[in-house]
Amino acid sequence: MIFLGFADDVLNLRWRHKLLLPTAASLPLLMVYFTNFGNTTIVVPKPFRPLLGLHLDLGILYYVYMGLLAVFCTNAINILAGINGLEAGQSLVISASIIIFNLVELEGDCRDDHVFSLYFMIPFFFTTLGLLYHNWYPSRVFVGDTFCYFAGMTFAVVGILGHFSKTMLLFFMPQVFNFLYSLPQLLHIIPCPRHRVPRLNTKTGKLEMSYSKFKTKSLSFLGTFILKIAESLQLVTVHQSDDEDGAFTECNNMTLINLLLKVFGPMHERNLTLLLLLLQVSLGMGLTPPCFPFSVALTVVIFLCRSWAALSPSPFGTSLSDSSTTSEPPDHCLLPHSLQGS
């Protein structure tokens, strides 16, 4: 997966390669699961138990699910990326959630599985913590797609071999929402540019929504329908224009990052990262009962850090409160987009 991430950074791989290669990479993982465990039975949710019973054996469909989970985890962090500290930050929160969940479940029946997960997650947490220190705004180290694919596959491995793949999805709730929100562009129902990162307003020093502009007649009936529904739900901003080349439609790129900028308005990059991490903590950890108290504590800590950053002078010479007066863009904006995430 590290090689795939490096190849994506250098060669700008197409989406079909990003789906095919992780699928092939997950085959050894599924073979290990089949050889050592082979359990394909799930506990049926209570509303469906009168119809399906307490347990249901999915058979080969369970392996299909795990393969799809590996592909999703690998790409989920890479899709929600592009600003300093976000990739490493969300990976740090997810790994912390997994560690807390494993520690709480150590007294249960699957102790060995959770110990196995901790062997992976504890080193990953502290190495990512060191990476985040250098990747925080203004970043001195850029993670690129290489770290995103590596982190995603690490989570998939511990979730599958640790037998908590369904719980794992709860830690990925912001990524799940971002994926569903991005789906019309990922499937090219609505035109999708290569990079969908927010754009920097050099006069204010704040990030604003990025847009995709295309000819109105190039949009299919399904694309037009989805765009109208999304606009009516206040999920996208759509502009229409005409020139000598015809009618054009412009809409903001469908990512969670741009959606937050739409809701809260332009903001400093560091504030935006803190807001996204706050969302990761509150949704990713808050929906899992064993992690809820830690979610509340981390939410308070991040909120206090955000307030302190807004009121205190930055160690790099610019406070968040006066970031609107910044006239020069940060150094990282001068780098190629391939180093800033997708």
mmCIF file of C-alpha atoms in Angstrom, residues 17-269:
data_model
loop_
_atom_site.group_PDB
_atom_site.id
_atom_site.type_symbol
_atom_site.label_atom_id
_atom_site.label_comp_id
_atom_site.label_asym_id
_atom_site.label_seq_id
_atom_site.Cartn_x
_atom_site.Cartn_y
_atom_site.Cartn_z
ATOM 1 C CA HIS A 17 -6.520 1.713 -10.235
ATOM 2 C CA LYS A 18 -7.164 2.998 -6.710
ATOM 3 C CA LEU A 19 -9.999 0.478 -6.407
ATOM 4 C CA LEU A 20 -8.383 -2.462 -8.176
ATOM 5 C CA LEU A 21 -4.989 -2.435 -6.448
ATOM 6 C CA PRO A 22 -6.305 -2.305 -2.833
ATOM 7 C CA THR A 23 -8.667 -5.152 -3.729
ATOM 8 C CA ALA A 24 -5.708 -7.248 -4.865
ATOM 9 C CA ALA A 25 -3.726 -6.200 -1.778
ATOM 10 C CA SER A 26 -6.557 -7.359 0.512
ATOM 11 C CA LEU A 27 -6.500 -10.938 -0.830
ATOM 12 C CA PRO A 28 -3.628 -12.122 1.448
ATOM 13 C CA LEU A 29 -5.470 -10.569 4.396
ATOM 14 C CA LEU A 30 -8.655 -12.460 3.525
ATOM 15 C CA MET A 31 -6.675 -15.684 3.078
ATOM 16 C CA VAL A 32 -5.199 -15.287 6.578
ATOM 17 C CA TYR A 33 -8.695 -14.737 7.968
ATOM 18 C CA PHE A 34 -10.032 -17.805 6.132
ATOM 19 C CA THR A 35 -7.153 -20.015 7.315
ATOM 20 C CA ASN A 36 -7.081 -18.938 10.966
ATOM 21 C CA PHE A 37 -10.683 -17.977 11.696
ATOM 22 C CA GLY A 38 -13.154 -18.693 8.910
ATOM 23 C CA ASN A 39 -16.104 -17.371 10.924
ATOM 24 C CA THR A 40 -18.707 -15.808 8.623
ATOM 25 C CA THR A 41 -21.594 -15.615 11.119
ATOM 26 C CA ILE A 42 -22.957 -12.254 12.243
ATOM 27 C CA VAL A 43 -25.336 -11.238 15.036
ATOM 28 C CA VAL A 44 -28.569 -9.987 13.489
ATOM 29 C CA PRO A 45 -29.823 -6.565 14.710
ATOM 30 C CA LYS A 46 -32.855 -6.792 16.991
ATOM 31 C CA PRO A 47 -35.457 -5.400 14.523
ATOM 32 C CA PHE A 48 -34.684 -8.217 12.055
ATOM 33 C CA ARG A 49 -34.359 -11.123 14.503
ATOM 34 C CA PRO A 50 -37.997 -12.298 14.176
ATOM 35 C CA LEU A 51 -37.358 -12.661 10.452
ATOM 36 C CA LEU A 52 -33.735 -13.883 10.302
ATOM 37 C CA GLY A 53 -33.034 -15.259 13.780
ATOM 38 C CA LEU A 54 -30.270 -14.361 16.243
ATOM 39 C CA HIS A 55 -27.350 -15.369 13.994
ATOM 40 C CA LEU A 56 -26.938 -15.380 10.225
ATOM 41 C CA ASP A 57 -24.192 -17.107 8.242
ATOM 42 C CA LEU A 58 -23.262 -14.871 5.294
ATOM 43 C CA GLY A 59 -20.801 -17.338 3.786
ATOM 44 C CA ILE A 60 -18.801 -15.884 0.905
ATOM 45 C CA LEU A 61 -20.688 -12.579 1.182
ATOM 46 C CA TYR A 62 -18.819 -11.931 4.429
ATOM 47 C CA TYR A 63 -15.514 -12.034 2.533
ATOM 48 C CA VAL A 64 -16.954 -9.678 -0.077
ATOM 49 C CA TYR A 65 -17.871 -7.298 2.745
ATOM 50 C CA MET A 66 -14.363 -7.487 4.250
ATOM 51 C CA GLY A 67 -12.800 -6.876 0.838
ATOM 52 C CA LEU A 68 -14.979 -3.801 0.357
ATOM 53 C CA LEU A 69 -14.082 -2.642 3.877
ATOM 54 C CA ALA A 70 -10.369 -2.881 3.051
ATOM 55 C CA VAL A 71 -10.872 -0.824 -0.122
ATOM 56 C CA PHE A 72 -12.992 1.750 1.727
ATOM 57 C CA CYS A 73 -10.566 2.205 4.634
ATOM 58 C CA THR A 74 -7.662 2.547 2.212
ATOM 59 C CA ASN A 75 -9.315 5.338 0.227
ATOM 60 C CA ALA A 76 -11.439 7.005 2.933
ATOM 61 C CA ILE A 77 -8.602 8.996 4.501
ATOM 62 C CA ASN A 78 -7.198 9.886 1.084
ATOM 63 C CA ILE A 79 -10.548 11.356 0.003
ATOM 64 C CA LEU A 80 -10.859 13.499 3.139
ATOM 65 C CA ALA A 81 -7.505 15.253 2.801
ATOM 66 C CA GLY A 82 -5.732 18.264 1.400
ATOM 67 C CA ILE A 83 -5.086 20.661 4.300
ATOM 68 C CA ASN A 84 -2.233 20.691 6.809
ATOM 69 C CA GLY A 85 -2.651 18.235 9.671
ATOM 70 C CA LEU A 86 -5.920 16.676 8.518
ATOM 71 C CA GLU A 87 -4.665 13.299 7.264
ATOM 72 C CA ALA A 88 -2.416 12.644 10.255
ATOM 73 C CA GLY A 89 -4.934 14.203 12.653
ATOM 74 C CA GLN A 90 -7.881 12.041 11.647
ATOM 75 C CA SER A 91 -5.654 8.938 11.661
ATOM 76 C CA LEU A 92 -4.530 9.838 15.182
ATOM 77 C CA VAL A 93 -8.129 10.186 16.409
ATOM 78 C CA ILE A 94 -9.203 6.913 14.767
ATOM 79 C CA SER A 95 -6.245 5.020 16.227
ATOM 80 C CA ALA A 96 -6.974 6.518 19.671
ATOM 81 C CA SER A 97 -10.587 5.360 19.335
ATOM 82 C CA ILE A 98 -9.460 1.836 18.468
ATOM 83 C CA ILE A 99 -6.988 1.739 21.373
ATOM 84 C CA ILE A 100 -9.649 2.872 23.866
ATOM 85 C CA PHE A 101 -12.129 0.343 22.474
ATOM 86 C CA ASN A 102 -9.561 -2.474 22.713
ATOM 87 C CA LEU A 103 -8.626 -1.563 26.294
ATOM 88 C CA VAL A 104 -12.276 -1.532 27.371
ATOM 89 C CA GLU A 105 -12.903 -4.913 25.711
ATOM 90 C CA LEU A 106 -9.810 -6.651 27.131
ATOM 91 C CA GLU A 107 -11.893 -8.293 29.868
ATOM 92 C CA GLY A 108 -14.266 -9.824 27.323
ATOM 93 C CA ASP A 109 -14.226 -13.161 25.516
ATOM 94 C CA CYS A 110 -11.979 -11.960 22.664
ATOM 95 C CA ARG A 111 -9.009 -10.772 24.711
ATOM 96 C CA ASP A 112 -6.378 -12.159 22.320
ATOM 97 C CA ASP A 113 -7.938 -10.384 19.336
ATOM 98 C CA HIS A 114 -7.892 -7.027 21.115
ATOM 99 C CA VAL A 115 -4.312 -7.562 22.313
ATOM 100 C CA PHE A 116 -3.367 -8.287 18.688
ATOM 101 C CA SER A 117 -4.988 -4.997 17.662
ATOM 102 C CA LEU A 118 -3.141 -3.086 20.395
ATOM 103 C CA TYR A 119 0.189 -4.446 19.131
ATOM 104 C CA PHE A 120 -0.493 -2.586 15.879
ATOM 105 C CA MET A 121 -2.322 0.496 17.100
ATOM 106 C CA ILE A 122 -0.099 1.674 19.964
ATOM 107 C CA PRO A 123 3.061 2.014 17.788
ATOM 108 C CA PHE A 124 0.942 3.500 14.991
ATOM 109 C CA PHE A 125 -0.556 6.085 17.382
ATOM 110 C CA PHE A 126 2.783 7.389 18.641
ATOM 111 C CA THR A 127 4.466 7.450 15.225
ATOM 112 C CA THR A 128 1.470 9.355 13.850
ATOM 113 C CA LEU A 129 1.656 11.737 16.815
ATOM 114 C CA GLY A 130 5.246 12.579 15.866
ATOM 115 C CA LEU A 131 4.213 12.975 12.240
ATOM 116 C CA LEU A 132 1.349 15.299 13.195
ATOM 117 C CA TYR A 133 3.775 17.552 15.084
ATOM 118 C CA HIS A 134 5.641 18.219 11.827
ATOM 119 C CA ASN A 135 2.524 18.106 9.617
ATOM 120 C CA TRP A 136 0.551 20.670 11.645
ATOM 121 C CA TYR A 137 0.015 24.099 10.106
ATOM 122 C CA PRO A 138 2.316 25.489 8.820
ATOM 123 C CA SER A 139 3.475 22.059 7.736
ATOM 124 C CA ARG A 140 7.131 21.148 7.364
ATOM 125 C CA VAL A 141 6.374 17.554 6.312
ATOM 126 C CA PHE A 142 3.733 16.512 3.774
ATOM 127 C CA VAL A 143 2.212 13.046 4.076
ATOM 128 C CA GLY A 144 0.862 12.727 0.532
ATOM 129 C CA ASP A 145 -1.110 9.674 -0.575
ATOM 130 C CA THR A 146 1.575 7.333 0.766
ATOM 131 C CA PHE A 147 0.601 7.795 4.409
ATOM 132 C CA CYS A 148 -3.139 7.837 3.627
ATOM 133 C CA TYR A 149 -3.069 4.390 2.002
ATOM 134 C CA PHE A 150 -0.771 2.982 4.681
ATOM 135 C CA ALA A 151 -2.974 4.258 7.520
ATOM 136 C CA GLY A 152 -6.190 3.070 5.893
ATOM 137 C CA MET A 153 -4.921 -0.462 5.302
ATOM 138 C CA THR A 154 -3.557 -0.615 8.871
ATOM 139 C CA PHE A 155 -7.043 0.124 10.201
ATOM 140 C CA ALA A 156 -8.558 -2.475 7.861
ATOM 141 C CA VAL A 157 -6.099 -5.144 9.052
ATOM 142 C CA VAL A 158 -6.786 -4.635 12.771
ATOM 143 C CA GLY A 159 -10.534 -4.360 12.173
ATOM 144 C CA ILE A 160 -10.748 -7.599 10.188
ATOM 145 C CA LEU A 161 -8.260 -9.750 12.101
ATOM 146 C CA GLY A 162 -9.365 -8.249 15.427
ATOM 147 C CA HIS A 163 -12.998 -9.199 14.718
ATOM 148 C CA PHE A 164 -14.501 -5.730 15.138
ATOM 149 C CA SER A 165 -14.889 -4.682 11.503
ATOM 150 C CA LYS A 166 -18.478 -3.482 12.066
ATOM 151 C CA THR A 167 -17.451 -1.388 15.070
ATOM 152 C CA MET A 168 -14.586 -0.014 12.970
ATOM 153 C CA LEU A 169 -17.097 1.686 10.675
ATOM 154 C CA LEU A 170 -18.412 3.715 13.627
ATOM 155 C CA PHE A 171 -14.962 5.275 13.993
ATOM 156 C CA PHE A 172 -15.133 6.231 10.288
ATOM 157 C CA MET A 173 -18.463 8.090 10.389
ATOM 158 C CA PRO A 174 -17.080 11.421 9.044
ATOM 159 C CA GLN A 175 -15.289 9.478 6.295
ATOM 160 C CA VAL A 176 -18.489 7.543 5.489
ATOM 161 C CA PHE A 177 -20.446 10.805 5.192
ATOM 162 C CA ASN A 178 -17.688 12.364 3.075
ATOM 163 C CA PHE A 179 -17.703 9.314 0.773
ATOM 164 C CA LEU A 180 -21.492 9.380 0.312
ATOM 165 C CA TYR A 181 -21.441 13.150 -0.225
ATOM 166 C CA SER A 182 -18.610 12.803 -2.768
ATOM 167 C CA LEU A 183 -20.179 9.866 -4.616
ATOM 168 C CA PRO A 184 -21.814 11.885 -7.456
ATOM 169 C CA GLN A 185 -18.416 13.347 -8.348
ATOM 170 C CA LEU A 186 -16.470 10.123 -7.750
ATOM 171 C CA LEU A 187 -18.815 8.318 -10.166
ATOM 172 C CA HIS A 188 -18.508 11.272 -12.599
ATOM 173 C CA ILE A 189 -22.260 11.835 -12.584
ATOM 174 C CA ILE A 190 -21.226 15.409 -11.824
ATOM 175 C CA PRO A 191 -17.869 16.495 -13.335
ATOM 176 C CA CYS A 192 -15.004 15.990 -10.906
ATOM 177 C CA PRO A 193 -11.649 17.813 -11.128
ATOM 178 C CA ARG A 194 -8.430 16.022 -10.260
ATOM 179 C CA HIS A 195 -8.042 17.924 -6.977
ATOM 180 C CA ARG A 196 -10.891 19.260 -4.851
ATOM 181 C CA VAL A 197 -8.948 20.991 -2.084
ATOM 182 C CA PRO A 198 -10.216 24.407 -0.897
ATOM 183 C CA ARG A 199 -8.721 27.462 -2.551
ATOM 184 C CA LEU A 200 -6.722 30.072 -0.663
ATOM 185 C CA ASN A 201 -7.792 33.703 -0.767
ATOM 186 C CA THR A 202 -4.410 35.439 -0.690
ATOM 187 C CA LYS A 203 -5.975 38.746 0.400
ATOM 188 C CA THR A 204 -7.585 37.363 3.560
ATOM 189 C CA GLY A 205 -5.326 34.352 4.169
ATOM 190 C CA LYS A 206 -8.431 32.176 4.559
ATOM 191 C CA LEU A 207 -9.599 29.053 2.763
ATOM 192 C CA GLU A 208 -12.717 29.208 0.612
ATOM 193 C CA MET A 209 -14.765 26.608 -1.237
ATOM 194 C CA SER A 210 -13.321 25.285 -4.484
ATOM 195 C CA TYR A 211 -15.622 24.913 -7.480
ATOM 196 C CA SER A 212 -16.097 22.677 -10.486
ATOM 197 C CA LYS A 213 -17.145 24.489 -13.677
ATOM 198 C CA PHE A 214 -18.606 22.656 -16.668
ATOM 199 C CA LYS A 215 -20.931 23.166 -19.609
ATOM 200 C CA THR A 216 -24.557 22.852 -18.567
ATOM 201 C CA LYS A 217 -25.450 20.689 -21.564
ATOM 202 C CA SER A 218 -22.726 18.176 -20.645
ATOM 203 C CA LEU A 219 -24.611 17.275 -17.459
ATOM 204 C CA SER A 220 -26.817 14.180 -17.735
ATOM 205 C CA PHE A 221 -30.425 14.038 -16.573
ATOM 206 C CA LEU A 222 -29.333 12.133 -13.448
ATOM 207 C CA GLY A 223 -26.608 14.689 -12.746
ATOM 208 C CA THR A 224 -29.073 17.571 -13.119
ATOM 209 C CA PHE A 225 -31.544 15.836 -10.803
ATOM 210 C CA ILE A 226 -28.901 15.150 -8.121
ATOM 211 C CA LEU A 227 -27.605 18.718 -8.340
ATOM 212 C CA LYS A 228 -31.101 20.178 -7.894
ATOM 213 C CA ILE A 229 -31.825 17.924 -4.909
ATOM 214 C CA ALA A 230 -28.472 18.770 -3.290
ATOM 215 C CA GLU A 231 -29.052 22.493 -3.874
ATOM 216 C CA SER A 232 -32.531 22.325 -2.340
ATOM 217 C CA LEU A 233 -31.025 20.630 0.736
ATOM 218 C CA GLN A 234 -28.398 23.403 0.991
ATOM 219 C CA LEU A 235 -25.594 20.882 0.407
ATOM 220 C CA VAL A 236 -24.094 22.652 -2.613
ATOM 221 C CA THR A 237 -23.834 26.170 -3.992
ATOM 222 C CA VAL A 238 -24.680 26.392 -7.700
ATOM 223 C CA HIS A 239 -24.004 29.308 -10.051
ATOM 224 C CA GLN A 240 -25.200 29.646 -13.653
ATOM 225 C CA SER A 241 -23.423 31.776 -16.243
ATOM 226 C CA ASP A 242 -23.427 32.394 -19.998
ATOM 227 C CA ASP A 243 -20.703 33.483 -22.394
ATOM 228 C CA GLU A 244 -19.835 33.127 -26.058
ATOM 229 C CA ASP A 245 -19.133 29.400 -25.556
ATOM 230 C CA GLY A 246 -22.592 28.678 -24.126
ATOM 231 C CA ALA A 247 -24.180 28.139 -20.732
ATOM 232 C CA PHE A 248 -22.003 27.030 -17.835
ATOM 233 C CA THR A 249 -22.793 25.602 -14.414
ATOM 234 C CA GLU A 250 -20.482 25.994 -11.439
ATOM 235 C CA CYS A 251 -20.908 24.128 -8.146
ATOM 236 C CA ASN A 252 -18.697 23.653 -5.135
ATOM 237 C CA ASN A 253 -16.750 20.404 -4.984
ATOM 238 C CA MET A 254 -18.577 17.802 -2.926
ATOM 239 C CA THR A 255 -16.284 17.154 0.022
ATOM 240 C CA LEU A 256 -16.867 17.490 3.750
ATOM 241 C CA ILE A 257 -14.160 20.171 3.843
ATOM 242 C CA ASN A 258 -15.991 22.355 1.323
ATOM 243 C CA LEU A 259 -19.322 21.680 3.047
ATOM 244 C CA LEU A 260 -17.978 23.032 6.349
ATOM 245 C CA LEU A 261 -16.694 26.107 4.514
ATOM 246 C CA LYS A 262 -20.157 26.537 3.009
ATOM 247 C CA VAL A 263 -21.833 26.291 6.433
ATOM 248 C CA PHE A 264 -19.341 28.315 8.508
ATOM 249 C CA GLY A 265 -17.869 30.536 5.809
ATOM 250 C CA PRO A 266 -14.185 31.073 4.903
ATOM 251 C CA MET A 267 -11.794 30.298 7.721
ATOM 252 C CA HIS A 268 -8.121 29.961 8.519
ATOM 253 C CA GLU A 269 -6.595 26.607 7.605
#
